[in-house]
């Protein structure tokens, strides 16, 4: 199971964080710092797994963005990488070639997509198409809702 | 005027300084607060979105929590979506506010709009607290039968969280799994499989029922493996690798320990293992999972060999990820297939030098895994070779493994000593603290080795006395302990060593500022031991020790003073520093077993001791008690011995009462630590007490000599325990010593009696003026919660809780204290505890079955609760109390809730 998912850029700035275990704010900040600095310090040729306390960090770098998940040690590390890739591909299709700015300005949408991919640290659906369809329908609902005119985020 | 979220983000990004950002945010927060106060419903979604962003930047956002609830209560989907996001980001810490959302979520779960249901299910699945999940379990169960696959898959995942946090709801979902697994939608099946895995963790008994699903699962897997191009689930030419991996994982759990069901899987597993390529990560995922399954279930040898071969292909490839998983998985196959593993030894050893620390760690574990008596020399040498180049942290791991290898797989004794010296030389500062224990273990057996070891260490120390501290400490111990043998044998071998040379070396080391205090303790011990082993150097040694009687370090000062005084009674000196007895392996194992049995009993005794010291018993009393207890049960030594030291403290000036506080704390700690470290502590304490008795000689010779003799017998046996294990965690002790110096420390240094080992895992050290000082890791003690769980008919039960860890699993150590305020005594006391299924309780017998009347004493009973599954809940338990008062049996049963321990 995934305990948390982090998305940070090369400078170590967190762009997205999702927690499936209860942590206090303080703990979160500490864990984020620790995990991100661990991942950033790895050389490019190293493997994508880090043993960290009793957990395992699986990370993958896409251009300037690092995607990190924290898993149980006995989890299949390779499928962890695939889950990250699955999520990234969906983001990519959803935003249309996703970049860091998309996520900075549309973090709610990114969270929404994530909720369609993972719940409680478990993979929800293996079909990108079906996930994109339901996210699309939700956005459509919002666009056509009577409140949206006044909402104006 | 409220600005848009987009504008706020732009503004923050444009600001170059942190103080600028802070200003913008605090301004914005003021606006948002005002909007909230004015009940500005129009801008509420926007404000919450902003708050989520602000929270992200790390600023406090507590004031927005209730607004989130208002948003999710809004009927429109638009508002709900932002509200639920706010809920998951802003509110996870505050369970009370979160709980207030339960009813809104309940309504949403019943909504006709599937996206609203989905929002509610997602947030329940992601952040639901125990209470919420318990309340909403029926709704989740209902949604598993929903018409829409979209809802079913989310409900399955919400169900996982429900049973994870509230295990008693598991029965509700057991019956639903089957229909989920036969669903057409892959997402639902995926959820169903993960739910089943979780159920099997919580309720392992259901496995026989679920094993019947194996044929269906195999069919499903086969159709995926054989499937052609499936546009919906295609991943680089592989059909749904996620589902395949999850099925394989489930098969692994179901096939484990069942020959019958394992056999059913063999054909398909062979097909999976051979048919797929090894070029893409998706293919490797499935291969890797199938290999893990093959190695775990009852598979035939040829299949295992194929699996190991697949892994070795991973290992020899260029991809570091594959190397990592191969090393990780090979470890699982170690026990049964070490033959086929042998061929890959070279590759594994090469991985020890890989640039990537993750890979090296795995390789280290694996090297250790394939180690046996035949290859230990070679492999240990490999480990030692990569030690100098390794990172700081990794060196600790390597030396630990080398030490274990020395203990466990040693082919001959001399090799043990050589390797030990080698590892001390190159990695002494990274070595674990019980290395001396290993040394005593190795040298304990015969004189030849003792001579060999002491000569080797002495010579290398003579060559270079600036070695690392651990090396010097071990050398000091060995030279001190076997100094006479060293001299005698060196004469026999015609390379005589001059005793004054040894003493000179000691003097150089002890006076050098390069060496730390711990090393100096060791040298002091070496010197005092040498004085009993070698004739005619008493005065030289006294001269060396003398300046240290004024040393700034109080421990050194005390030792120096004590040792100096001991010269006055040479007989006692010789007796005290006699050679440690040779270890008898059989006796020790027997002893350890006994100790384990008695550990709980001991913790009771230990507690009693605390009470004794509070009641200020006179020394004589406690000594009598002491003797009695020793006769009763040798192993209770530790408890009773504390009496002596504490009472001596009381005899001394009031200053030392300060110390006592310190020590009772320490004792307290020990009660809890004891489960893990019983025998070590015993040995340590007995060592210290031994000394405290010796010390008593100066104050009151008659009594103390008696004490010494009393303990002597028991002590020798306990010393043996030190030999074997010696990983002592320190204990506290305190005493006044006639020179007007009182101190206590928890260093667990074996002082005086010739063992001189242990380590400074220090606890608080109090001194006359009450300043606290610690060495090593000072234990910061958390205040342990306590609660009165029963107070009826004059019987009061109080529980003290403490979180500990038993073999790595969290556990609670609970000490229950029974007091009786009635006029008559209560007899036949029986106290029982039952805990929920995910916990396990282990109880020690009570200290007595009779509770004395008028609060005239207490009965204690210690028990511990161990977590079988990792579920964090408030501790609840069922208790039953039975006792007889005036011959009348009374039995009460009650549920204990709201204990002050989240566990």
PDB file of C-alpha atoms in Angstrom, chain B residues 310-563:
ATOM      1  CA  UNK B 310      15.058 -15.461 -14.118  1.00  0.00           C
ATOM      2  CA  UNK B 311      16.331 -13.446 -11.187  1.00  0.00           C
ATOM      3  CA  UNK B 312      19.918 -14.084 -12.136  1.00  0.00           C
ATOM      4  CA  UNK B 313      19.133 -12.699 -15.563  1.00  0.00           C
ATOM      5  CA  UNK B 314      17.818  -9.606 -13.803  1.00  0.00           C
ATOM      6  CA  UNK B 315      20.994  -9.532 -11.771  1.00  0.00           C
ATOM      7  CA  UNK B 316      23.367  -9.629 -14.682  1.00  0.00           C
ATOM      8  CA  UNK B 317      21.463  -7.051 -16.711  1.00  0.00           C
ATOM      9  CA  UNK B 318      22.381  -3.410 -16.881  1.00  0.00           C
ATOM     10  CA  UNK B 319      19.236  -2.036 -15.327  1.00  0.00           C
ATOM     11  CA  UNK B 320      19.848  -1.131 -11.705  1.00  0.00           C
ATOM     12  CA  UNK B 321      16.197  -1.501 -10.834  1.00  0.00           C
ATOM     13  CA  UNK B 322      16.261  -5.092 -11.954  1.00  0.00           C
ATOM     14  CA  UNK B 323      19.410  -5.730  -9.971  1.00  0.00           C
ATOM     15  CA  UNK B 324      17.754  -4.364  -6.906  1.00  0.00           C
ATOM     16  CA  UNK B 325      14.623  -6.466  -7.142  1.00  0.00           C
ATOM     17  CA  UNK B 326      16.680  -9.538  -7.979  1.00  0.00           C
ATOM     18  CA  UNK B 327      18.833  -9.171  -4.886  1.00  0.00           C
ATOM     19  CA  UNK B 328      15.775  -8.486  -2.808  1.00  0.00           C
ATOM     20  CA  UNK B 329      13.940 -11.553  -4.020  1.00  0.00           C
ATOM     21  CA  UNK B 330      16.889 -13.934  -4.049  1.00  0.00           C
ATOM     22  CA  UNK B 331      17.003 -13.477  -0.305  1.00  0.00           C
ATOM     23  CA  UNK B 332      13.579 -15.124  -0.115  1.00  0.00           C
ATOM     24  CA  UNK B 333      14.853 -18.137  -2.021  1.00  0.00           C
ATOM     25  CA  UNK B 334      17.957 -18.461   0.085  1.00  0.00           C
ATOM     26  CA  UNK B 335      16.879 -21.112   2.521  1.00  0.00           C
ATOM     27  CA  UNK B 336      15.526 -23.641   0.116  1.00  0.00           C
ATOM     28  CA  UNK B 337      17.705 -23.104  -2.900  1.00  0.00           C
ATOM     29  CA  UNK B 338      21.103 -22.106  -1.698  1.00  0.00           C
ATOM     30  CA  UNK B 339      22.582 -24.590  -4.178  1.00  0.00           C
ATOM     31  CA  UNK B 340      21.281 -22.823  -7.233  1.00  0.00           C
ATOM     32  CA  UNK B 341      22.191 -19.544  -5.588  1.00  0.00           C
ATOM     33  CA  UNK B 342      25.807 -20.555  -5.247  1.00  0.00           C
ATOM     34  CA  UNK B 343      26.405 -20.059  -8.929  1.00  0.00           C
ATOM     35  CA  UNK B 344      25.534 -16.431  -8.599  1.00  0.00           C
ATOM     36  CA  UNK B 345      27.802 -15.718  -5.702  1.00  0.00           C
ATOM     37  CA  UNK B 346      30.287 -13.757  -7.743  1.00  0.00           C
ATOM     38  CA  UNK B 347      27.643 -11.468  -9.143  1.00  0.00           C
ATOM     39  CA  UNK B 348      26.200 -10.881  -5.713  1.00  0.00           C
ATOM     40  CA  UNK B 349      29.593 -10.090  -4.256  1.00  0.00           C
ATOM     41  CA  UNK B 350      30.212  -7.683  -7.098  1.00  0.00           C
ATOM     42  CA  UNK B 351      27.023  -5.856  -6.166  1.00  0.00           C
ATOM     43  CA  UNK B 352      28.621  -5.112  -2.795  1.00  0.00           C
ATOM     44  CA  UNK B 353      30.752  -2.586  -4.633  1.00  0.00           C
ATOM     45  CA  UNK B 354      27.951  -1.060  -6.658  1.00  0.00           C
ATOM     46  CA  UNK B 355      27.713   2.713  -6.636  1.00  0.00           C
ATOM     47  CA  UNK B 356      24.128   2.618  -5.475  1.00  0.00           C
ATOM     48  CA  UNK B 357      23.598   2.294  -1.755  1.00  0.00           C
ATOM     49  CA  UNK B 358      20.174   0.649  -2.167  1.00  0.00           C
ATOM     50  CA  UNK B 359      21.783  -2.141  -4.144  1.00  0.00           C
ATOM     51  CA  UNK B 360      24.689  -2.495  -1.760  1.00  0.00           C
ATOM     52  CA  UNK B 361      22.373  -2.846   1.193  1.00  0.00           C
ATOM     53  CA  UNK B 362      20.450  -5.606  -0.517  1.00  0.00           C
ATOM     54  CA  UNK B 363      23.687  -7.287  -1.552  1.00  0.00           C
ATOM     55  CA  UNK B 364      24.963  -7.165   2.009  1.00  0.00           C
ATOM     56  CA  UNK B 365      21.842  -8.880   3.301  1.00  0.00           C
ATOM     57  CA  UNK B 366      22.075 -11.474   0.601  1.00  0.00           C
ATOM     58  CA  UNK B 367      25.758 -12.158   1.163  1.00  0.00           C
ATOM     59  CA  UNK B 368      24.952 -12.701   4.770  1.00  0.00           C
ATOM     60  CA  UNK B 369      22.032 -14.878   3.722  1.00  0.00           C
ATOM     61  CA  UNK B 370      24.195 -17.258   1.702  1.00  0.00           C
ATOM     62  CA  UNK B 371      26.918 -17.399   4.313  1.00  0.00           C
ATOM     63  CA  UNK B 372      27.748 -20.723   5.934  1.00  0.00           C
ATOM     64  CA  UNK B 373      30.674 -22.350   7.688  1.00  0.00           C
ATOM     65  CA  UNK B 374      32.346 -23.209   4.412  1.00  0.00           C
ATOM     66  CA  UNK B 375      32.364 -19.851   2.725  1.00  0.00           C
ATOM     67  CA  UNK B 376      32.439 -17.588   5.750  1.00  0.00           C
ATOM     68  CA  UNK B 377      36.165 -16.833   5.479  1.00  0.00           C
ATOM     69  CA  UNK B 378      35.937 -15.732   1.911  1.00  0.00           C
ATOM     70  CA  UNK B 379      32.739 -13.745   2.230  1.00  0.00           C
ATOM     71  CA  UNK B 380      33.787 -12.020   5.423  1.00  0.00           C
ATOM     72  CA  UNK B 381      36.952 -10.960   3.684  1.00  0.00           C
ATOM     73  CA  UNK B 382      34.835  -9.477   0.890  1.00  0.00           C
ATOM     74  CA  UNK B 383      32.810  -7.559   3.426  1.00  0.00           C
ATOM     75  CA  UNK B 384      35.938  -6.287   5.138  1.00  0.00           C
ATOM     76  CA  UNK B 385      37.390  -5.234   1.815  1.00  0.00           C
ATOM     77  CA  UNK B 386      34.501  -2.971   1.006  1.00  0.00           C
ATOM     78  CA  UNK B 387      34.381  -1.512   4.507  1.00  0.00           C
ATOM     79  CA  UNK B 388      36.920   1.307   4.041  1.00  0.00           C
ATOM     80  CA  UNK B 389      35.141   2.676   0.989  1.00  0.00           C
ATOM     81  CA  UNK B 390      31.616   2.460   2.335  1.00  0.00           C
ATOM     82  CA  UNK B 391      29.520   5.390   3.538  1.00  0.00           C
ATOM     83  CA  UNK B 392      29.353   6.217   7.166  1.00  0.00           C
ATOM     84  CA  UNK B 393      25.958   4.610   7.804  1.00  0.00           C
ATOM     85  CA  UNK B 394      26.692   1.568   5.756  1.00  0.00           C
ATOM     86  CA  UNK B 395      29.834   0.820   7.724  1.00  0.00           C
ATOM     87  CA  UNK B 396      27.741   0.149  10.812  1.00  0.00           C
ATOM     88  CA  UNK B 397      25.745  -2.380   8.854  1.00  0.00           C
ATOM     89  CA  UNK B 398      28.840  -4.105   7.552  1.00  0.00           C
ATOM     90  CA  UNK B 399      30.593  -4.380  10.891  1.00  0.00           C
ATOM     91  CA  UNK B 400      27.394  -5.675  12.474  1.00  0.00           C
ATOM     92  CA  UNK B 401      27.156  -8.390   9.856  1.00  0.00           C
ATOM     93  CA  UNK B 402      30.818  -9.279  10.238  1.00  0.00           C
ATOM     94  CA  UNK B 403      30.413  -9.567  14.003  1.00  0.00           C
ATOM     95  CA  UNK B 404      27.406 -11.810  13.603  1.00  0.00           C
ATOM     96  CA  UNK B 405      29.307 -13.901  11.079  1.00  0.00           C
ATOM     97  CA  UNK B 406      32.158 -14.276  13.549  1.00  0.00           C
ATOM     98  CA  UNK B 407      29.774 -15.479  16.214  1.00  0.00           C
ATOM     99  CA  UNK B 408      27.599 -17.651  14.068  1.00  0.00           C
ATOM    100  CA  UNK B 409      29.594 -19.324  11.328  1.00  0.00           C
ATOM    101  CA  UNK B 410      33.105 -19.432  12.680  1.00  0.00           C
ATOM    102  CA  UNK B 411      35.071 -22.366  11.286  1.00  0.00           C
ATOM    103  CA  UNK B 412      37.906 -22.102  13.811  1.00  0.00           C
ATOM    104  CA  UNK B 413      38.764 -20.100  16.889  1.00  0.00           C
ATOM    105  CA  UNK B 414      41.898 -18.460  15.644  1.00  0.00           C
ATOM    106  CA  UNK B 415      40.095 -17.140  12.603  1.00  0.00           C
ATOM    107  CA  UNK B 416      37.535 -15.616  14.951  1.00  0.00           C
ATOM    108  CA  UNK B 417      40.187 -13.672  16.796  1.00  0.00           C
ATOM    109  CA  UNK B 418      42.019 -12.651  13.639  1.00  0.00           C
ATOM    110  CA  UNK B 419      38.853 -11.386  12.001  1.00  0.00           C
ATOM    111  CA  UNK B 420      37.723  -9.650  15.126  1.00  0.00           C
ATOM    112  CA  UNK B 421      41.027  -7.837  15.389  1.00  0.00           C
ATOM    113  CA  UNK B 422      40.883  -7.004  11.711  1.00  0.00           C
ATOM    114  CA  UNK B 423      37.415  -5.532  11.886  1.00  0.00           C
ATOM    115  CA  UNK B 424      38.383  -3.618  15.008  1.00  0.00           C
ATOM    116  CA  UNK B 425      41.400  -2.222  13.262  1.00  0.00           C
ATOM    117  CA  UNK B 426      39.691  -0.975  10.138  1.00  0.00           C
ATOM    118  CA  UNK B 427      36.212  -0.264  11.387  1.00  0.00           C
ATOM    119  CA  UNK B 428      36.471  -0.045  15.149  1.00  0.00           C
ATOM    120  CA  UNK B 429      34.553   3.194  15.432  1.00  0.00           C
ATOM    121  CA  UNK B 430      31.650   1.703  13.527  1.00  0.00           C
ATOM    122  CA  UNK B 431      31.389  -1.472  15.468  1.00  0.00           C
ATOM    123  CA  UNK B 432      28.531  -2.315  17.717  1.00  0.00           C
ATOM    124  CA  UNK B 433      29.064  -2.061  21.428  1.00  0.00           C
ATOM    125  CA  UNK B 434      28.920  -5.678  22.417  1.00  0.00           C
ATOM    126  CA  UNK B 435      32.094  -6.543  20.559  1.00  0.00           C
ATOM    127  CA  UNK B 436      33.789  -7.136  23.892  1.00  0.00           C
ATOM    128  CA  UNK B 437      31.157  -9.683  24.697  1.00  0.00           C
ATOM    129  CA  UNK B 438      32.098 -11.506  21.520  1.00  0.00           C
ATOM    130  CA  UNK B 439      35.726 -11.299  22.522  1.00  0.00           C
ATOM    131  CA  UNK B 440      35.033 -12.795  25.937  1.00  0.00           C
ATOM    132  CA  UNK B 441      32.967 -15.418  24.252  1.00  0.00           C
ATOM    133  CA  UNK B 442      35.776 -16.320  21.881  1.00  0.00           C
ATOM    134  CA  UNK B 443      38.630 -16.223  24.345  1.00  0.00           C
ATOM    135  CA  UNK B 444      36.752 -17.811  27.203  1.00  0.00           C
ATOM    136  CA  UNK B 445      37.454 -21.346  26.112  1.00  0.00           C
ATOM    137  CA  UNK B 446      41.137 -22.001  26.336  1.00  0.00           C
ATOM    138  CA  UNK B 447      44.416 -20.517  27.400  1.00  0.00           C
ATOM    139  CA  UNK B 448      46.019 -20.840  23.997  1.00  0.00           C
ATOM    140  CA  UNK B 449      43.454 -18.464  22.541  1.00  0.00           C
ATOM    141  CA  UNK B 450      43.669 -16.146  25.469  1.00  0.00           C
ATOM    142  CA  UNK B 451      47.379 -15.898  24.932  1.00  0.00           C
ATOM    143  CA  UNK B 452      47.014 -15.569  21.184  1.00  0.00           C
ATOM    144  CA  UNK B 453      44.441 -12.806  21.496  1.00  0.00           C
ATOM    145  CA  UNK B 454      46.229 -10.859  24.166  1.00  0.00           C
ATOM    146  CA  UNK B 455      49.547 -11.090  22.364  1.00  0.00           C
ATOM    147  CA  UNK B 456      48.038 -10.015  19.077  1.00  0.00           C
ATOM    148  CA  UNK B 457      46.210  -7.085  20.582  1.00  0.00           C
ATOM    149  CA  UNK B 458      49.124  -6.081  22.758  1.00  0.00           C
ATOM    150  CA  UNK B 459      51.555  -6.089  19.872  1.00  0.00           C
ATOM    151  CA  UNK B 460      49.338  -4.147  17.540  1.00  0.00           C
ATOM    152  CA  UNK B 461      48.660  -1.628  20.285  1.00  0.00           C
ATOM    153  CA  UNK B 462      52.373  -1.367  20.887  1.00  0.00           C
ATOM    154  CA  UNK B 463      52.926  -0.698  17.198  1.00  0.00           C
ATOM    155  CA  UNK B 464      50.388   2.026  17.038  1.00  0.00           C
ATOM    156  CA  UNK B 465      48.797   3.313  20.187  1.00  0.00           C
ATOM    157  CA  UNK B 466      46.689   5.866  18.326  1.00  0.00           C
ATOM    158  CA  UNK B 467      44.153   3.307  17.258  1.00  0.00           C
ATOM    159  CA  UNK B 468      40.440   3.841  17.501  1.00  0.00           C
ATOM    160  CA  UNK B 469      38.821   3.837  20.893  1.00  0.00           C
ATOM    161  CA  UNK B 470      36.958   0.573  20.500  1.00  0.00           C
ATOM    162  CA  UNK B 471      40.195  -1.165  19.607  1.00  0.00           C
ATOM    163  CA  UNK B 472      41.950   0.202  22.654  1.00  0.00           C
ATOM    164  CA  UNK B 473      39.030  -0.748  24.866  1.00  0.00           C
ATOM    165  CA  UNK B 474      38.948  -4.325  23.655  1.00  0.00           C
ATOM    166  CA  UNK B 475      42.718  -4.586  23.874  1.00  0.00           C
ATOM    167  CA  UNK B 476      42.678  -3.110  27.381  1.00  0.00           C
ATOM    168  CA  UNK B 477      40.115  -5.592  28.499  1.00  0.00           C
ATOM    169  CA  UNK B 478      41.918  -8.584  27.062  1.00  0.00           C
ATOM    170  CA  UNK B 479      45.327  -7.522  28.353  1.00  0.00           C
ATOM    171  CA  UNK B 480      43.931  -6.869  31.812  1.00  0.00           C
ATOM    172  CA  UNK B 481      42.025 -10.085  31.962  1.00  0.00           C
ATOM    173  CA  UNK B 482      44.763 -12.352  30.624  1.00  0.00           C
ATOM    174  CA  UNK B 483      47.841 -10.347  31.588  1.00  0.00           C
ATOM    175  CA  UNK B 484      49.348 -13.187  33.594  1.00  0.00           C
ATOM    176  CA  UNK B 485      48.871 -15.682  30.778  1.00  0.00           C
ATOM    177  CA  UNK B 486      50.412 -13.244  28.358  1.00  0.00           C
ATOM    178  CA  UNK B 487      53.524 -12.897  30.481  1.00  0.00           C
ATOM    179  CA  UNK B 488      53.839 -16.557  31.378  1.00  0.00           C
ATOM    180  CA  UNK B 489      53.464 -17.857  27.863  1.00  0.00           C
ATOM    181  CA  UNK B 490      55.692 -15.225  26.352  1.00  0.00           C
ATOM    182  CA  UNK B 491      58.461 -16.505  28.585  1.00  0.00           C
ATOM    183  CA  UNK B 492      57.748 -20.072  27.491  1.00  0.00           C
ATOM    184  CA  UNK B 493      58.014 -18.980  23.895  1.00  0.00           C
ATOM    185  CA  UNK B 494      61.260 -17.193  24.511  1.00  0.00           C
ATOM    186  CA  UNK B 495      59.966 -13.777  23.542  1.00  0.00           C
ATOM    187  CA  UNK B 496      59.458 -12.464  27.053  1.00  0.00           C
ATOM    188  CA  UNK B 497      57.394  -9.361  27.550  1.00  0.00           C
ATOM    189  CA  UNK B 498      58.407  -7.043  30.303  1.00  0.00           C
ATOM    190  CA  UNK B 499      55.472  -6.381  32.646  1.00  0.00           C
ATOM    191  CA  UNK B 500      56.607  -2.813  33.170  1.00  0.00           C
ATOM    192  CA  UNK B 501      56.257  -2.331  29.444  1.00  0.00           C
ATOM    193  CA  UNK B 502      52.564  -3.233  29.658  1.00  0.00           C
ATOM    194  CA  UNK B 503      52.022  -0.913  32.548  1.00  0.00           C
ATOM    195  CA  UNK B 504      53.880   1.880  30.770  1.00  0.00           C
ATOM    196  CA  UNK B 505      51.640   1.441  27.773  1.00  0.00           C
ATOM    197  CA  UNK B 506      48.599   1.687  30.005  1.00  0.00           C
ATOM    198  CA  UNK B 507      49.959   4.834  31.544  1.00  0.00           C
ATOM    199  CA  UNK B 508      50.576   6.419  28.160  1.00  0.00           C
ATOM    200  CA  UNK B 509      47.062   5.621  27.025  1.00  0.00           C
ATOM    201  CA  UNK B 510      45.307   6.733  30.166  1.00  0.00           C
ATOM    202  CA  UNK B 511      47.146  10.047  30.313  1.00  0.00           C
ATOM    203  CA  UNK B 512      46.709  10.811  26.640  1.00  0.00           C
ATOM    204  CA  UNK B 513      44.085  13.421  25.883  1.00  0.00           C
ATOM    205  CA  UNK B 514      43.291  11.650  22.631  1.00  0.00           C
ATOM    206  CA  UNK B 515      41.441   8.939  24.438  1.00  0.00           C
ATOM    207  CA  UNK B 516      37.934   9.390  25.724  1.00  0.00           C
ATOM    208  CA  UNK B 517      36.664   8.735  29.205  1.00  0.00           C
ATOM    209  CA  UNK B 518      35.225   5.357  28.434  1.00  0.00           C
ATOM    210  CA  UNK B 519      38.621   4.150  27.307  1.00  0.00           C
ATOM    211  CA  UNK B 520      40.058   5.491  30.523  1.00  0.00           C
ATOM    212  CA  UNK B 521      37.603   3.415  32.561  1.00  0.00           C
ATOM    213  CA  UNK B 522      38.817   0.420  30.701  1.00  0.00           C
ATOM    214  CA  UNK B 523      42.451   1.215  31.352  1.00  0.00           C
ATOM    215  CA  UNK B 524      41.745   1.759  35.052  1.00  0.00           C
ATOM    216  CA  UNK B 525      40.210  -1.682  35.124  1.00  0.00           C
ATOM    217  CA  UNK B 526      43.152  -3.112  33.238  1.00  0.00           C
ATOM    218  CA  UNK B 527      45.556  -1.631  35.746  1.00  0.00           C
ATOM    219  CA  UNK B 528      43.706  -2.891  38.767  1.00  0.00           C
ATOM    220  CA  UNK B 529      43.398  -6.322  37.238  1.00  0.00           C
ATOM    221  CA  UNK B 530      47.079  -6.381  36.377  1.00  0.00           C
ATOM    222  CA  UNK B 531      47.865  -5.616  39.996  1.00  0.00           C
ATOM    223  CA  UNK B 532      46.234  -8.905  40.934  1.00  0.00           C
ATOM    224  CA  UNK B 533      47.762 -10.828  38.041  1.00  0.00           C
ATOM    225  CA  UNK B 534      51.350  -9.613  38.225  1.00  0.00           C
ATOM    226  CA  UNK B 535      53.426  -9.536  41.390  1.00  0.00           C
ATOM    227  CA  UNK B 536      55.349  -6.523  42.483  1.00  0.00           C
ATOM    228  CA  UNK B 537      53.813  -3.658  40.582  1.00  0.00           C
ATOM    229  CA  UNK B 538      51.269  -2.519  43.143  1.00  0.00           C
ATOM    230  CA  UNK B 539      53.055   0.688  43.905  1.00  0.00           C
ATOM    231  CA  UNK B 540      53.589   1.655  40.295  1.00  0.00           C
ATOM    232  CA  UNK B 541      49.930   1.059  39.598  1.00  0.00           C
ATOM    233  CA  UNK B 542      48.904   3.009  42.688  1.00  0.00           C
ATOM    234  CA  UNK B 543      51.032   5.871  41.488  1.00  0.00           C
ATOM    235  CA  UNK B 544      49.318   5.835  38.102  1.00  0.00           C
ATOM    236  CA  UNK B 545      45.867   5.668  39.619  1.00  0.00           C
ATOM    237  CA  UNK B 546      46.458   8.339  42.224  1.00  0.00           C
ATOM    238  CA  UNK B 547      46.156  11.448  40.005  1.00  0.00           C
ATOM    239  CA  UNK B 548      42.837  10.178  38.710  1.00  0.00           C
ATOM    240  CA  UNK B 549      41.314  10.440  42.162  1.00  0.00           C
ATOM    241  CA  UNK B 550      40.992  14.116  41.361  1.00  0.00           C
ATOM    242  CA  UNK B 551      39.928  13.669  37.763  1.00  0.00           C
ATOM    243  CA  UNK B 552      37.259  15.965  36.417  1.00  0.00           C
ATOM    244  CA  UNK B 553      35.141  13.077  35.245  1.00  0.00           C
ATOM    245  CA  UNK B 554      33.249  11.812  38.227  1.00  0.00           C
ATOM    246  CA  UNK B 555      33.132   8.252  37.039  1.00  0.00           C
ATOM    247  CA  UNK B 556      36.884   8.085  36.606  1.00  0.00           C
ATOM    248  CA  UNK B 557      37.301   9.808  39.910  1.00  0.00           C
ATOM    249  CA  UNK B 558      35.110   7.304  41.644  1.00  0.00           C
ATOM    250  CA  UNK B 559      36.768   4.307  40.105  1.00  0.00           C
ATOM    251  CA  UNK B 560      40.178   5.623  40.964  1.00  0.00           C
ATOM    252  CA  UNK B 561      39.114   6.232  44.561  1.00  0.00           C
ATOM    253  CA  UNK B 562      37.501   2.840  44.880  1.00  0.00           C
ATOM    254  CA  UNK B 563      40.418   0.997  43.411  1.00  0.00           C
TER     255      UNK B 563
END
